[in-house]
CSV table of C-alpha atoms in Angstrom, one decimal:
chain,number,residue,atom,x,y,z
A,1,MET,CA,42.8,-54.4,11.5
A,2,ALA,CA,42.8,-58.0,13.6
A,3,GLN,CA,42.9,-58.3,16.8
A,4,THR,CA,46.1,-58.2,18.2
A,5,VAL,CA,46.0,-58.1,22.0
A,6,CYS,CA,44.6,-60.6,24.7
A,7,VAL,CA,42.7,-58.8,27.0
A,8,LEU,CA,43.8,-59.2,30.9
A,9,LEU,CA,42.3,-57.9,34.1
A,10,HIS,CA,42.9,-56.3,36.9
A,11,PRO,CA,40.8,-56.9,40.2
A,12,THR,CA,40.9,-53.9,40.5
A,13,ASP,CA,39.5,-52.9,37.2
A,14,ALA,CA,37.9,-55.3,37.1
A,15,ASP,CA,36.2,-53.7,39.9
A,16,ARG,CA,35.8,-50.3,38.2
A,17,LEU,CA,34.5,-51.8,34.6
A,18,ALA,CA,31.8,-53.6,36.2
A,19,ALA,CA,30.9,-50.7,38.2
A,20,ILE,CA,30.9,-48.7,34.8
A,21,ALA,CA,28.8,-51.7,33.0
A,22,SER,CA,26.6,-50.9,35.8
A,23,ASP,CA,26.1,-47.9,35.7
A,24,ARG,CA,22.9,-46.1,33.9
A,25,SER,CA,24.5,-42.8,34.6
A,26,ARG,CA,27.1,-42.8,32.5
A,27,PRO,CA,27.6,-42.0,29.2
A,28,LEU,CA,27.0,-45.0,27.1
A,29,LYS,CA,29.7,-45.6,24.9
A,30,HIS,CA,31.0,-45.8,28.0
A,31,ILE,CA,29.3,-48.5,28.6
A,32,GLN,CA,30.1,-50.7,26.0
A,33,ARG,CA,33.4,-50.3,26.0
A,34,ALA,CA,33.7,-51.7,30.1
A,35,ARG,CA,31.1,-54.4,28.1
A,36,ILE,CA,34.0,-54.5,25.8
A,37,ILE,CA,36.4,-55.3,27.5
A,38,LEU,CA,35.1,-57.5,30.4
A,39,PHE,CA,33.3,-60.0,27.7
A,40,SER,CA,36.8,-59.7,25.7
A,41,ALA,CA,38.4,-60.8,29.5
A,42,GLU,CA,36.1,-64.4,29.3
A,43,ARG,CA,37.8,-65.3,26.2
A,44,LEU,CA,35.5,-64.6,24.2
A,45,SER,CA,36.0,-64.3,20.6
A,46,GLY,CA,35.7,-60.5,19.2
A,47,GLN,CA,32.8,-61.3,17.1
A,48,ASP,CA,31.2,-62.5,20.1
A,49,VAL,CA,32.7,-60.0,22.1
A,50,ALA,CA,30.8,-57.8,19.3
A,51,GLN,CA,27.5,-59.0,19.0
A,52,ARG,CA,26.8,-59.3,23.2
A,53,ALA,CA,28.3,-55.3,23.1
A,54,GLY,CA,26.1,-54.8,20.2
A,55,VAL,CA,29.6,-52.8,18.8
A,56,SER,CA,31.6,-53.4,14.9
A,57,ARG,CA,34.2,-56.2,15.9
A,58,PRO,CA,36.8,-53.6,14.7
A,59,ALA,CA,35.0,-51.6,17.7
A,60,VAL,CA,36.1,-54.1,19.7
A,61,TRP,CA,39.9,-54.3,18.4
A,62,ARG,CA,39.9,-50.1,18.7
A,63,TRP,CA,39.5,-50.8,22.2
A,64,GLN,CA,41.0,-53.8,23.2
A,65,ARG,CA,44.1,-51.7,22.1
A,66,ARG,CA,43.3,-49.0,24.0
A,67,TYR,CA,42.9,-50.6,27.1
A,68,ALA,CA,46.5,-52.1,26.3
A,69,GLU,CA,47.3,-49.2,26.2
A,70,ALA,CA,46.0,-46.4,28.1
A,71,GLY,CA,44.1,-48.8,31.2
A,72,VAL,CA,40.4,-47.6,31.5
A,73,GLU,CA,41.2,-43.7,31.6
A,74,GLY,CA,41.5,-44.6,27.7
A,75,LEU,CA,38.4,-45.7,27.6
A,76,LEU,CA,36.9,-43.0,29.5
A,77,ARG,CA,38.7,-40.4,27.4
A,78,ASP,CA,38.5,-39.7,23.7
A,79,LYS,CA,41.7,-39.1,22.0
A,80,THR,CA,41.7,-35.9,20.3
A,81,ARG,CA,41.7,-35.4,16.5
A,82,PRO,CA,43.2,-32.3,14.0
A,83,PRO,CA,40.6,-30.5,12.2
A,84,GLY,CA,39.8,-32.2,8.6
A,85,THR,CA,40.1,-28.9,7.7
A,86,PRO,CA,43.0,-26.0,8.6
A,87,PRO,CA,41.7,-22.9,9.5
A,88,HIS,CA,42.3,-20.5,6.8
A,89,SER,CA,44.8,-17.9,7.0
A,90,THR,CA,45.0,-14.2,8.2
A,91,GLU,CA,45.1,-13.3,4.9
A,92,THR,CA,42.0,-15.3,3.1
A,93,VAL,CA,40.2,-14.1,5.8
A,94,ALA,CA,41.4,-10.8,5.5
A,95,GLU,CA,40.1,-10.4,1.7
A,96,VAL,CA,36.8,-12.1,2.5
A,97,LEU,CA,36.3,-9.3,5.1
A,98,ALA,CA,37.0,-6.7,1.8
A,99,LEU,CA,35.1,-7.9,-0.8
A,100,THR,CA,32.5,-8.7,1.7
A,101,CYS,CA,32.8,-4.6,2.7
A,102,SER,CA,33.5,-3.5,-1.0
A,103,GLU,CA,31.7,-3.2,-4.4
A,104,PRO,CA,30.7,-6.9,-5.9
A,105,PRO,CA,31.9,-6.6,-9.9
A,106,GLY,CA,30.2,-6.3,-12.6
A,107,GLU,CA,25.3,-5.6,-12.7
A,108,VAL,CA,25.0,-7.0,-9.4
A,109,THR,CA,24.0,-5.2,-6.1
A,110,HIS,CA,25.4,-7.2,-3.0
A,111,TRP,CA,27.9,-10.2,-2.5
A,112,THR,CA,26.4,-13.7,-2.2
A,113,GLY,CA,28.3,-16.1,-0.5
A,114,ARG,CA,28.9,-18.6,-3.7
A,115,ALA,CA,30.3,-16.0,-5.1
A,116,MET,CA,32.5,-14.4,-2.5
A,117,ALA,CA,33.3,-18.4,-2.4
A,118,ARG,CA,34.4,-18.1,-6.1
A,119,ALA,CA,36.0,-15.4,-5.6
A,120,VAL,CA,37.9,-16.0,-2.7
A,121,GLY,CA,38.7,-19.9,-3.9
A,122,ILE,CA,37.1,-21.2,-0.7
A,123,SER,CA,34.3,-23.1,0.1
A,124,LEU,CA,30.4,-21.7,1.0
A,125,ARG,CA,30.5,-22.6,4.5
A,126,ALA,CA,34.0,-21.0,4.5
A,127,VAL,CA,32.6,-17.5,4.4
A,128,GLN,CA,29.6,-17.8,6.4
A,129,ARG,CA,31.5,-18.9,9.1
A,130,ILE,CA,34.5,-15.5,8.9
A,131,CYS,CA,31.5,-14.1,7.7
A,132,ASP,CA,29.4,-15.2,11.5
A,133,ALA,CA,32.9,-14.6,13.7
A,134,HIS,CA,33.2,-10.6,12.2
A,135,ARG,CA,29.1,-10.0,12.5
A,136,LEU,CA,29.1,-9.2,9.1
A,137,GLN,CA,26.2,-9.6,7.0
A,138,PRO,CA,26.0,-8.3,3.3
A,139,HIS,CA,22.7,-10.7,2.3
A,140,ARG,CA,20.6,-8.2,4.8
A,141,LEU,CA,19.3,-5.1,3.6
A,142,ARG,CA,18.0,-2.4,6.4
A,143,THR,CA,16.2,0.9,5.1
A,144,PHE,CA,16.4,4.0,6.6
A,145,LYS,CA,14.3,7.7,5.3
A,146,ARG,CA,16.5,10.8,7.0
A,147,SER,CA,13.9,13.8,7.5
A,148,ARG,CA,13.9,17.1,5.9
A,149,ASP,CA,12.0,18.6,8.0
A,150,PRO,CA,13.4,21.6,9.4
A,151,ALA,CA,11.8,22.4,12.6
A,152,PHE,CA,12.4,18.5,13.0
A,153,ALA,CA,13.9,18.6,16.5
A,154,ALA,CA,11.5,21.0,17.6
A,155,LYS,CA,8.7,18.3,16.3
A,156,VAL,CA,10.4,15.3,18.5
A,157,GLU,CA,11.4,17.6,21.7
A,158,ASP,CA,8.1,19.0,22.3
A,159,VAL,CA,5.9,15.3,20.7
A,160,VAL,CA,8.3,13.1,22.9
A,161,GLY,CA,7.8,15.9,25.7
A,162,LEU,CA,4.1,15.3,26.2
A,163,TYR,CA,4.7,11.5,26.5
A,164,ILE,CA,7.5,11.3,28.7
A,165,ASP,CA,5.4,14.2,31.3
A,166,PRO,CA,1.8,14.6,30.2
A,167,PRO,CA,-0.2,17.2,31.8
A,168,ALA,CA,-3.1,16.5,33.6
A,169,HIS,CA,-5.3,16.5,30.0
A,170,ALA,CA,-6.0,14.8,27.0
A,171,VAL,CA,-3.5,13.3,25.5
A,172,LEU,CA,-4.6,12.1,22.0
A,173,PHE,CA,-2.4,10.8,19.2
A,174,ILE,CA,-4.9,11.5,16.3
A,175,VAL,CA,-4.8,9.5,12.7
A,176,GLU,CA,-5.6,8.0,10.0
A,177,LYS,CA,-5.7,4.3,8.5
A,178,SER,CA,-7.6,4.5,4.4
A,179,GLN,CA,-8.2,2.2,2.2
A,180,ILE,CA,-8.7,-0.9,4.7
A,181,ARG,CA,-9.7,-3.6,2.4
A,182,ALA,CA,-13.1,-5.9,3.2
A,183,LEU,CA,-11.8,-9.2,1.4
A,184,GLU,CA,-13.4,-12.8,1.0
A,185,ARG,CA,-11.1,-15.1,0.9
A,186,THR,CA,-12.5,-17.9,-1.8
A,187,ARG,CA,-12.7,-21.2,0.5
A,188,PRO,CA,-12.7,-21.0,4.2
A,189,ASP,CA,-9.1,-21.7,5.9
A,190,ARG,CA,-7.4,-24.4,6.2
A,191,PRO,CA,-6.4,-24.1,10.4
A,192,LEU,CA,-2.4,-25.2,11.8
A,193,ALA,CA,-2.4,-28.6,12.0
A,194,PRO,CA,1.4,-31.1,13.2
A,195,GLY,CA,4.0,-30.4,10.4
A,196,HIS,CA,2.0,-28.5,8.9
A,197,PRO,CA,1.2,-24.7,9.0
A,198,ALA,CA,-2.4,-22.2,9.1
A,199,ALA,CA,-3.5,-22.0,5.2
A,200,GLN,CA,-5.1,-20.1,3.1
A,201,THR,CA,-6.3,-18.7,-0.8
A,202,HIS,CA,-4.0,-16.8,-1.5
A,203,ASP,CA,-7.1,-15.3,-4.3
A,204,TYR,CA,-10.4,-13.2,-2.7
A,205,THR,CA,-13.1,-11.3,-3.4
A,206,ARG,CA,-13.2,-8.1,-2.7
A,207,HIS,CA,-15.9,-6.1,-1.3
A,208,GLY,CA,-15.0,-1.6,-0.8
A,209,THR,CA,-12.7,-0.5,1.9
A,210,THR,CA,-13.4,2.3,4.9
A,211,THR,CA,-11.4,4.6,7.0
A,212,LEU,CA,-10.8,4.3,10.0
A,213,PHE,CA,-10.1,7.1,12.7
A,214,ALA,CA,-8.6,6.2,15.6
A,215,ALA,CA,-7.5,8.3,18.7
A,216,LEU,CA,-6.0,6.7,21.4
A,217,ASP,CA,-5.4,8.1,24.8
A,218,VAL,CA,-1.9,8.1,26.8
A,219,LEU,CA,-3.3,8.5,29.8
A,220,ALA,CA,-5.3,5.3,29.8
A,221,GLY,CA,-4.3,3.5,26.6
A,222,THR,CA,-7.5,3.2,25.3
A,223,VAL,CA,-8.8,4.0,22.3
A,224,LEU,CA,-11.8,5.7,20.5
A,225,GLY,CA,-12.2,5.1,16.7
A,226,ARG,CA,-14.9,5.4,14.0
A,227,CYS,CA,-15.1,3.9,10.5
A,228,MET,CA,-16.2,6.8,7.3
A,229,GLN,CA,-16.4,5.1,3.4
A,230,ARG,CA,-14.2,8.4,2.6
A,231,HIS,CA,-11.2,9.8,3.8
A,232,ARG,CA,-11.1,14.3,3.8
A,233,ASN,CA,-11.7,16.8,6.4
A,234,GLY,CA,-15.1,16.7,6.4
A,235,GLU,CA,-15.3,13.4,7.5
A,236,PHE,CA,-12.4,14.4,10.2
A,237,ILE,CA,-14.3,16.9,11.0
A,238,ARG,CA,-16.8,14.6,12.5
A,239,PHE,CA,-14.3,12.3,14.0
A,240,LEU,CA,-13.3,15.6,15.6
A,241,ASN,CA,-16.5,16.6,17.1
A,242,THR,CA,-17.3,12.8,18.2
A,243,ILE,CA,-13.9,13.2,20.4
A,244,GLU,CA,-15.2,16.8,21.2
A,245,ALA,CA,-18.5,15.2,22.8
A,246,THR,CA,-16.3,12.1,24.8
A,247,VAL,CA,-14.1,14.2,26.4
A,248,PRO,CA,-15.1,15.8,29.3
A,249,PRO,CA,-15.5,19.6,29.3
A,250,ASP,CA,-13.1,20.3,32.1
A,251,LYS,CA,-10.1,19.1,30.1
A,252,ALA,CA,-8.2,20.8,27.7
A,253,ILE,CA,-7.1,18.2,24.8
A,254,HIS,CA,-3.7,17.6,23.1
A,255,ALA,CA,-4.2,16.2,20.0
A,256,ILE,CA,-0.3,14.4,17.9
A,257,LEU,CA,-1.0,14.1,14.9
A,258,ASP,CA,0.4,13.9,10.9
A,259,ASN,CA,1.3,16.1,8.7
A,260,GLY,CA,-1.4,15.3,6.0
A,261,ALA,CA,-3.1,17.7,4.2
A,262,THR,CA,-6.7,16.2,5.4
A,263,HIS,CA,-5.4,18.3,9.7
A,264,LYS,CA,-4.5,21.5,8.2
A,265,HIS,CA,-7.9,21.8,5.9
A,266,PRO,CA,-9.1,25.4,5.5
A,267,LYS,CA,-12.2,23.9,7.4
A,268,VAL,CA,-10.4,22.0,10.3
A,269,ARG,CA,-8.8,25.4,10.9
A,270,ALA,CA,-11.4,27.6,12.1
A,271,TRP,CA,-13.4,24.2,13.4
A,272,LEU,CA,-9.6,24.6,15.7
A,273,ALA,CA,-10.6,28.4,15.6
A,274,ARG,CA,-14.4,27.8,17.1
A,275,HIS,CA,-12.9,24.7,19.7
A,276,PRO,CA,-9.6,26.6,22.3
A,277,ARG,CA,-9.5,24.0,24.0
A,278,TRP,CA,-7.7,22.1,21.3
A,279,THR,CA,-4.3,21.8,20.7
A,280,PHE,CA,-3.2,20.5,17.6
A,281,HIS,CA,0.5,18.6,18.4
A,282,PHE,CA,2.9,18.1,14.5
A,283,THR,CA,5.2,15.0,13.8
A,284,PRO,CA,7.9,15.7,11.7
A,285,THR,CA,7.7,15.1,8.0
A,286,PRO,CA,8.8,11.6,7.5
A,287,ALA,CA,7.8,10.2,11.3
A,288,SER,CA,4.7,8.6,11.3
A,289,TRP,CA,6.7,5.9,13.8
A,290,LEU,CA,6.4,9.0,16.3
A,291,ASN,CA,2.7,9.4,16.3
A,292,ALA,CA,2.3,6.3,19.0
A,293,VAL,CA,-1.3,5.4,17.4
A,294,GLU,CA,1.0,3.5,14.8
A,295,GLY,CA,1.7,0.6,17.6
A,296,PHE,CA,-1.9,0.2,17.7
A,297,PHE,CA,-3.0,0.4,14.2
A,298,SER,CA,0.1,-2.8,13.4
A,299,THR,CA,-1.9,-4.7,15.8
A,300,LEU,CA,-4.6,-5.0,14.7
A,301,THR,CA,-3.4,-5.4,11.1
A,302,ARG,CA,-1.7,-8.4,12.3
A,303,ARG,CA,-4.6,-9.0,15.3
A,304,ARG,CA,-7.2,-8.9,13.2
A,305,LEU,CA,-7.3,-8.1,9.7
A,306,ARG,CA,-4.2,-9.7,7.9
A,307,ARG,CA,-6.2,-13.1,8.1
A,308,GLY,CA,-9.4,-12.3,7.7
A,309,SER,CA,-12.3,-12.8,6.2
A,310,PHE,CA,-15.4,-10.5,5.7
A,311,THR,CA,-18.1,-11.3,3.9
A,312,GLY,CA,-18.4,-6.6,2.7
A,313,VAL,CA,-17.7,-3.5,4.4
A,314,VAL,CA,-19.9,-3.7,7.2
A,315,ASP,CA,-19.0,-7.4,8.1
A,316,LEU,CA,-15.3,-5.6,8.2
A,317,GLN,CA,-16.3,-2.7,10.0
A,318,ALA,CA,-17.9,-4.8,12.7
A,319,ALA,CA,-15.1,-7.1,12.7
A,320,ILE,CA,-13.0,-3.5,13.5
A,321,LYS,CA,-15.5,-2.7,16.2
A,322,ARG,CA,-14.9,-5.7,18.4
A,323,TYR,CA,-11.6,-5.2,18.2
A,324,ILE,CA,-11.0,-2.0,19.3
A,325,ALA,CA,-13.6,-3.0,22.9
A,326,GLU,CA,-11.2,-6.0,23.8
A,327,HIS,CA,-8.4,-3.3,23.3
A,328,ASN,CA,-9.8,-1.3,25.7
A,329,ARG,CA,-11.2,-4.0,28.2
A,330,ARG,CA,-7.6,-4.6,29.1
A,331,ALA,CA,-6.4,-1.4,28.1
A,332,LYS,CA,-3.2,0.5,30.2
A,333,PRO,CA,-1.2,3.8,30.7
A,334,PHE,CA,0.8,4.1,27.3
A,335,VAL,CA,4.2,5.1,28.4
A,336,TRP,CA,7.1,6.1,26.2
A,337,THR,CA,10.8,5.7,28.0
A,338,LYS,CA,13.2,7.4,25.0
A,339,PRO,CA,14.2,10.8,25.5
A,340,ALA,CA,14.5,13.3,22.9
A,341,THR,CA,17.8,13.7,23.3
A,342,ASP,CA,18.2,9.8,22.8
A,343,ILE,CA,16.3,10.4,19.3
A,344,LEU,CA,17.9,13.4,17.7
A,345,ALA,CA,21.2,12.5,18.9
A,346,GLU,CA,20.6,8.9,16.7
A,347,VAL,CA,19.4,11.0,14.1
A,348,SER,CA,22.3,12.9,14.1
A,349,ARG,CA,24.9,9.5,13.5
A,350,SER,CA,22.3,8.5,10.5
A,351,PRO,CA,24.1,8.9,6.9
A,352,GLU,CA,23.8,12.3,5.3
A,353,PRO,CA,20.9,11.2,2.2
A,354,SER,CA,22.8,11.4,-0.8
A,355,VAL,CA,21.3,14.7,-3.4
């Protein structure tokens, strides 16, 4: 490529190019192209124009020719270019989609992008584009579990009914989080820094475990928690006595529990018979997700326990009590919005478990 054009500016074009070159709100490429033509009109050499405009000599020659062919409008408009790689045929796209939804050959469990690219004879990026366009994610796996409880629908309607339309009494979610470990890291944690995440050592010292019994009040959103060393029916009855002493005596208590053996022990049933204002509502088996206090346990684990370092069980229990007190200071009533009919409809659409 060499300079083959002699630039002769019309006065109208000169004024317009000068305005473009001095307009700071214009894209930089438009300003550079206008300067190239203005400098070229001064009969400067290609090298001088390139130095003053801050571009290469081939760029100077390219925009001189573009101005000669299309005028000022040609400088402001880029030429369209054909794609470097032609789009794949419909047959190739259909083959990729069919492979994605089929079992892979050999002893592997799922397709990968590179394996699919080798099988079809296209690039990995082409496979990724086709999968993205059709919302296919062969690398992901979601788990599900379908309850075999024969009374699943009745229990869901019972529990969700208490959530959506709670009575003017005490409605409590009661559940236990057992085997909470008191782990002490061997070195202090390193704080977050620009470009570096927070860090903690992978090794730790074990100082024992504790069990958290917790009850979530639906109407207030507060949590009543108590840490104990063991998880047996005796500890569970002690926690029920704590709730019994806390709730005003003129209120009935509806307790929502999972189907743990502790909750159905004969001693627990005898205690329930001696306290007629209590009513137990059990979630289906297995459907602990229906117990709202599990959400509190998840937050407790992520926000306080997982990154914590505790010198002993007493330190761990004190940290849990402080977190519960902080939660109760900003507690809000628990709100459930999904009706039981929607839950049962989604469960009916899930695949049947294999036998």
